[in-house]
């Protein structure tokens, strides 16, 4: 069983989500509907995108502490520039993605600790967000709002979007050649360099992809909330890291799972709703959320140990 | 047994008839559920707010006015958390959500989803801009104007004013300041000779006022934003200056000082602020909407004013370190709604 699970490391996240979902439906049968599932999960879509963004960074053995403020900044740009003058908005967002790529290149070239650089950048993003949108407001572009509230047949938007994100990133990271090389940077950067790849470029690419998904996350968020706030997504930094780990990713070694990351994000969002349905006092909710996290990680660790023991 | 049952039944009919006649055109809300969505519980004002809700809404549930009135606070003061919380409340099937919002705009999507699901949303204190929600807002400008107007009745010849402002860059500070400016423009016999930031805290205000006092001429009145009046008084006393008329902000320490000064030297002033019990006003407004009353989307909270006549009873009713509170009743809500209709 241990070997089976470790070979299919995606099973544990899927199992956690299924158990939590069953418990939620038991507590709140009303949630078991097209409308209910959409309400449960639609705010998880930007979290899933942010988690994928964080995964891109963790894939190359770094960690991004600026993601929450970056997504907030994107949300502010989306609600202002992208709505008022779309061309300028697109240019700004493209520049933000390039900045992310540049950040990756600099971190590698100067051998800086990513944790410090991104922490510093979080203040830059936060300041810029306040500059763009000093007081809460702005409007979501109409097409974005329509996209995030679309009602596809059979499955609610939140589910369709999650599947789409998981599939696209799975092919990009797991199946494609460049994805394999990128994971190789996390696994053993030196052998990737010996094989003739430029690690600086690869890191820039990983960070650039992270920036891209960060931008998508901020845009999705504004599509849901209809307007922005400079502090709107601060929670995403930690949520995204937890989501990656919950989904079977590792901090080092380039071991990541895009499908797992999306499931991890959904699990985190669902855990909060589940605790709210349980009418747990808010004083206990953060603790309980942490307990769920520790529970899942413990299960993973036990299986990983067994795998090592049995060889 | 049968007789007592009959009597009980008769009593129940009589009671419901009485209620029905009181709210002739309104429908029953006894099977409806109201939730409070709150984003923060970390200061004395919010604690008092939650207690007020518990007291008034809890009693309404006991009396069968509504079926449930549960309070939810997000574990973190974040708009995304509260948006998820609102969506959960929709799923839990509440008929109305009373909302103190973390952001005026970032919850609009969730509020819209609630409206679309047929849930009544009433925001108060931290109001939301989504048009489908009701807003019980605070007219902070009026709060500033009234201070100057009160001083004009006390000092018909005018004089020098010191302004103590709140936390720089916060919306509330700008609003009250604008109101004070408007008041001074309307009463040109007054001049603001100095202005400091007291950050709504007694110790900060005391330091700031003590710092600016030596450079100021005689001060006749001090206009404030609440939470800063006692500190200003301390600074004036320490500097050995004559005590000006300091407009206070309903904090317990301010009122205690006022009562002592009154007993000592007949000191007179005015105190005004927003009561945390505004949550209970929002509760009754949402109940009225559920009952089918026609309610304008924008309502204004009346200030809680403490005057020379009401000082003793208010002070006695305010716990130490807290702020003067008032619990609103169904009639108060009906009056606020009627006033808003008239103003339209």
mmCIF file with all atom_site columns, C-alpha atoms in Angstrom, chain B residues 45 138 140 143 147 176 225-227 247-251 254 270-276 301-306 323-326 328:
data_model
loop_
_atom_site.group_PDB
_atom_site.id
_atom_site.type_symbol
_atom_site.label_atom_id
_atom_site.label_alt_id
_atom_site.label_comp_id
_atom_site.label_asym_id
_atom_site.label_entity_id
_atom_site.label_seq_id
_atom_site.pdbx_PDB_ins_code
_atom_site.Cartn_x
_atom_site.Cartn_y
_atom_site.Cartn_z
_atom_site.occupancy
_atom_site.B_iso_or_equiv
_atom_site.pdbx_formal_charge
_atom_site.auth_seq_id
_atom_site.auth_comp_id
_atom_site.auth_asym_id
_atom_site.auth_atom_id
_atom_site.pdbx_PDB_model_num
ATOM 1  C CA . UNK B 1 45  ? -15.377 48.775 19.978 1.00 0.00 ? 45  UNK B CA 1
ATOM 2  C CA . UNK B 1 138 ? -21.973 57.072 9.392  1.00 0.00 ? 138 UNK B CA 1
ATOM 3  C CA . UNK B 1 140 ? -18.590 61.572 9.626  1.00 0.00 ? 140 UNK B CA 1
ATOM 4  C CA . UNK B 1 143 ? -19.871 64.696 13.123 1.00 0.00 ? 143 UNK B CA 1
ATOM 5  C CA . UNK B 1 147 ? -18.758 70.071 16.903 1.00 0.00 ? 147 UNK B CA 1
ATOM 6  C CA . UNK B 1 176 ? -14.337 64.434 9.994  1.00 0.00 ? 176 UNK B CA 1
ATOM 7  C CA . UNK B 1 225 ? -12.299 62.844 16.567 1.00 0.00 ? 225 UNK B CA 1
ATOM 8  C CA . UNK B 1 226 ? -12.899 60.682 19.609 1.00 0.00 ? 226 UNK B CA 1
ATOM 9  C CA . UNK B 1 227 ? -10.475 58.852 21.859 1.00 0.00 ? 227 UNK B CA 1
ATOM 10 C CA . UNK B 1 247 ? -15.518 68.248 22.507 1.00 0.00 ? 247 UNK B CA 1
ATOM 11 C CA . UNK B 1 248 ? -15.280 64.629 23.630 1.00 0.00 ? 248 UNK B CA 1
ATOM 12 C CA . UNK B 1 249 ? -15.828 61.248 21.963 1.00 0.00 ? 249 UNK B CA 1
ATOM 13 C CA . UNK B 1 250 ? -17.832 59.113 24.445 1.00 0.00 ? 250 UNK B CA 1
ATOM 14 C CA . UNK B 1 251 ? -14.835 57.203 25.838 1.00 0.00 ? 251 UNK B CA 1
ATOM 15 C CA . UNK B 1 254 ? -13.187 61.222 28.824 1.00 0.00 ? 254 UNK B CA 1
ATOM 16 C CA . UNK B 1 270 ? -20.573 67.909 24.470 1.00 0.00 ? 270 UNK B CA 1
ATOM 17 C CA . UNK B 1 271 ? -19.548 64.357 23.643 1.00 0.00 ? 271 UNK B CA 1
ATOM 18 C CA . UNK B 1 272 ? -20.476 62.495 20.491 1.00 0.00 ? 272 UNK B CA 1
ATOM 19 C CA . UNK B 1 273 ? -19.474 59.323 18.673 1.00 0.00 ? 273 UNK B CA 1
ATOM 20 C CA . UNK B 1 274 ? -20.875 56.194 17.030 1.00 0.00 ? 274 UNK B CA 1
ATOM 21 C CA . UNK B 1 275 ? -22.219 53.527 19.359 1.00 0.00 ? 275 UNK B CA 1
ATOM 22 C CA . UNK B 1 276 ? -21.056 49.930 18.770 1.00 0.00 ? 276 UNK B CA 1
ATOM 23 C CA . UNK B 1 301 ? -26.723 56.149 11.800 1.00 0.00 ? 301 UNK B CA 1
ATOM 24 C CA . UNK B 1 302 ? -27.718 58.679 14.389 1.00 0.00 ? 302 UNK B CA 1
ATOM 25 C CA . UNK B 1 303 ? -24.800 59.757 16.601 1.00 0.00 ? 303 UNK B CA 1
ATOM 26 C CA . UNK B 1 304 ? -24.814 58.915 20.214 1.00 0.00 ? 304 UNK B CA 1
ATOM 27 C CA . UNK B 1 305 ? -24.581 62.286 21.952 1.00 0.00 ? 305 UNK B CA 1
ATOM 28 C CA . UNK B 1 306 ? -23.811 62.688 25.603 1.00 0.00 ? 306 UNK B CA 1
ATOM 29 C CA . UNK B 1 323 ? -17.087 53.389 25.077 1.00 0.00 ? 323 UNK B CA 1
ATOM 30 C CA . UNK B 1 324 ? -20.644 54.609 25.600 1.00 0.00 ? 324 UNK B CA 1
ATOM 31 C CA . UNK B 1 325 ? -23.098 52.306 23.921 1.00 0.00 ? 325 UNK B CA 1
ATOM 32 C CA . UNK B 1 326 ? -26.743 52.205 23.042 1.00 0.00 ? 326 UNK B CA 1
ATOM 33 C CA . UNK B 1 328 ? -31.350 49.896 19.326 1.00 0.00 ? 328 UNK B CA 1
#
